[in-house]
XYZ file of C-alpha atoms in Angstrom:
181
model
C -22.228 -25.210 37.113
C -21.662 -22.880 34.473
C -24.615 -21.020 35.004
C -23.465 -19.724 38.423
C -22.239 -15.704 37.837
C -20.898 -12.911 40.283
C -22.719 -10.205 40.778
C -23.654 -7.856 44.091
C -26.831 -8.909 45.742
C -29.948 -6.711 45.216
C -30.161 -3.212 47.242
C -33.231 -2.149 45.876
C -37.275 -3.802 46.854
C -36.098 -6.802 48.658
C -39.023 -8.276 50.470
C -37.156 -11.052 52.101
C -33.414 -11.716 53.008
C -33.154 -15.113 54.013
C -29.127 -15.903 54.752
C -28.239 -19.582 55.813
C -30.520 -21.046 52.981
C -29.559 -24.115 50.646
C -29.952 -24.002 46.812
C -30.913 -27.193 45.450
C -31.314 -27.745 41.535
C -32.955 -30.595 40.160
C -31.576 -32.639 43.077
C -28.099 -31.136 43.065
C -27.074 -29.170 45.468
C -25.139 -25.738 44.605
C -24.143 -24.712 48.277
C -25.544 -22.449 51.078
C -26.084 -18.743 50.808
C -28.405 -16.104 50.711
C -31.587 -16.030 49.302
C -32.859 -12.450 48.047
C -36.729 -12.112 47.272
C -37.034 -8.819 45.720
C -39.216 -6.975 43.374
C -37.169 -7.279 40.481
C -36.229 -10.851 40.517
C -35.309 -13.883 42.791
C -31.162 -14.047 43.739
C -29.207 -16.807 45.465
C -25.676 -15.830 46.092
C -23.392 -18.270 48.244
C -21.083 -16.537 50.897
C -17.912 -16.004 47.871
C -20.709 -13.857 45.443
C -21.293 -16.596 43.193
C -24.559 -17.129 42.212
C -27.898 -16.785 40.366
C -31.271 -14.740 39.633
C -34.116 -16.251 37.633
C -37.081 -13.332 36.447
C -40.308 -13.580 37.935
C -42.004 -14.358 34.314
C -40.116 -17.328 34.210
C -41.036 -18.550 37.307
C -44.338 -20.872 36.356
C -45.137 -21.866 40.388
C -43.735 -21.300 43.508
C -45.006 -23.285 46.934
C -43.987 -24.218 50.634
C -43.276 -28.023 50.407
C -43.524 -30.006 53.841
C -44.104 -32.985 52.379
C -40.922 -35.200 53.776
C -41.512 -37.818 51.577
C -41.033 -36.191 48.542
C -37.627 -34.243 49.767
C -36.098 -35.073 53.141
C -36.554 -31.015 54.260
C -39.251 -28.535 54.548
C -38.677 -25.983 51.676
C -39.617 -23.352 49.035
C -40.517 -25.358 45.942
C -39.414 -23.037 42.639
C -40.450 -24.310 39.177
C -38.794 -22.181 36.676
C -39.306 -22.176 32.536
C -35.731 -22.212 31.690
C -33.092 -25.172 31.351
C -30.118 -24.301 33.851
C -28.722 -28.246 34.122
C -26.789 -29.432 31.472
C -28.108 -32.490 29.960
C -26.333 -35.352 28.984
C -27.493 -36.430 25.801
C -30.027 -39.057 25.575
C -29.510 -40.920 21.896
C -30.212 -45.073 21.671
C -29.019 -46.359 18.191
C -32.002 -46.949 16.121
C -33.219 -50.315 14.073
C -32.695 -50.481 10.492
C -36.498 -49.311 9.094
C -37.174 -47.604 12.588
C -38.331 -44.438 12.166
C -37.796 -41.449 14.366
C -40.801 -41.113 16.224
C -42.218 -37.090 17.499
C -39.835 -35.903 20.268
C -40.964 -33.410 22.848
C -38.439 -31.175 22.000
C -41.725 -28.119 21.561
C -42.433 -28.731 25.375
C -40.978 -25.858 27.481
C -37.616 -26.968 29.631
C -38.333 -26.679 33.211
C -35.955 -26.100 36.324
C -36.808 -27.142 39.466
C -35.305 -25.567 42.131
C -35.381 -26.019 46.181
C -34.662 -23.417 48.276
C -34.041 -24.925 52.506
C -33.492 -22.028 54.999
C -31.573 -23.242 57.847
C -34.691 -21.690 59.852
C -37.785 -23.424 59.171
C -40.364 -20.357 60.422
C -39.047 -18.362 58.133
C -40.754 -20.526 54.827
C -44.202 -18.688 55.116
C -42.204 -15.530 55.412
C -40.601 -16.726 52.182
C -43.404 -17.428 50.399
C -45.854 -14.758 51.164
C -42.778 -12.502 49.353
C -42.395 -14.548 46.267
C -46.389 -14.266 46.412
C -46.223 -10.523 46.442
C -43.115 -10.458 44.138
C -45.056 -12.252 41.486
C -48.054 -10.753 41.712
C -45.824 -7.226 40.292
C -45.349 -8.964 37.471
C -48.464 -10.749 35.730
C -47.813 -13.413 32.824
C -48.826 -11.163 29.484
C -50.326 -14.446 28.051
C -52.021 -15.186 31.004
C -56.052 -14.877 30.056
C -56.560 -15.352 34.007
C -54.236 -12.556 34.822
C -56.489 -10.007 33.210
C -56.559 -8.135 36.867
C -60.556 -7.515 35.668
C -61.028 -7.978 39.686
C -58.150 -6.033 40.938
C -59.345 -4.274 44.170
C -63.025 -5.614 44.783
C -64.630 -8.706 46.110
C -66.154 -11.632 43.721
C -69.651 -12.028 44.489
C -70.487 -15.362 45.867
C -73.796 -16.690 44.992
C -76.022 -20.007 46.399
C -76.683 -22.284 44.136
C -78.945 -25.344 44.646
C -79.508 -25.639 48.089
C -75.090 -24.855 48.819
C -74.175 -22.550 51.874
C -71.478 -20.441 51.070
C -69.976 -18.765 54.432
C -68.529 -15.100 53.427
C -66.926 -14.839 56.632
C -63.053 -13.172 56.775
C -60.199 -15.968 56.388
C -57.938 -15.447 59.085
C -54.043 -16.056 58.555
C -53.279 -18.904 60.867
C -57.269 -19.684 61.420
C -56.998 -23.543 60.209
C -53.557 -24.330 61.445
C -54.217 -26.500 63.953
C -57.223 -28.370 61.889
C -56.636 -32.409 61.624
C -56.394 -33.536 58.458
C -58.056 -37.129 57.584
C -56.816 -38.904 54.837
């Protein structure tokens, strides 16, 4: 893939090394390597340099997946606003009198990429640092992102007749809750 560069891996604010780890993009794998979370950007480099590093304000969401019916291994889920695959163009011969209808072509392109460490406890490790990571660099458009409650507690309120428990969440606390579906 031509996107692929050299380049040394990241020696400065790296939050997570996570070696052993398979890069998957949009269902193709690129090889296993080394997955750097740092404070600057996200890195993948396989075990000869090669490699990539997408910016955190192009990354749009970032989650653990475990579903196993959606991709056969646990993984970090990485949706990225940038078009890394190259497409294969996608033209049908028109009807005479058939007019070109609106293509999507304003929509953002959008990467998905899947990122399988060879050791499975390491994913919340993983994602608490892409969590942290991306929280060092806020989306400018972002009205939500306004950091108007940076450093102090929302105030929870009642309303009609609701409890709302303002207990501490615990990391771990609902682990081993059942889910019913």
């Amino acid at each position: 893939m031509s996107f692929l560069k050299r380049f040394p891996p990241p020696a400065e604010g790296v939050r997570q090394q996570q070696p052993d780890t398979e890069a998957v993009l949009g269902g193709r794998g690129l090889g296993t390597g080394t997955l750097y979370i740092a404070e600057s950007r996200l890195s993948w480099l396989d075990k000869s340099g090669l490699g990539f590093s997408l910016d955190y304000p192009t990354i749009s969401l970032h989650a653990v997946s475990r579903d196993l019916n959606a991709y056969p291994w646990e993984h970090l889920y990485v949706m990225v606003n940038a078009k890394f695959e190259e497409e294969e163009p996608k033209e049908t011969p028109m009807a005479e009198g058939e007019e070109e209808e609106d293509s999507d072509d304003d929509d953002e392109p959008i990467a998905e990429f899947r990122f399988v460490p060879s050791d499975k406890s390491a994913l919340e490790a993983m994602f608490s640092a892409m969590c942290e990571c991306q929280a060092l660099h806020p989306d400018p458009e972002d009205e939500d992102s306004d950091n108007d409650y940076e450093g102090e507690e929302y105030d929870v309120e009642a309303h009609d007749g609701m409890e709302v428990d303002t207990a501490q969440v615990v990391a771990g606390q609902f682990e081993d809750a059942e889910v019913d579906h």
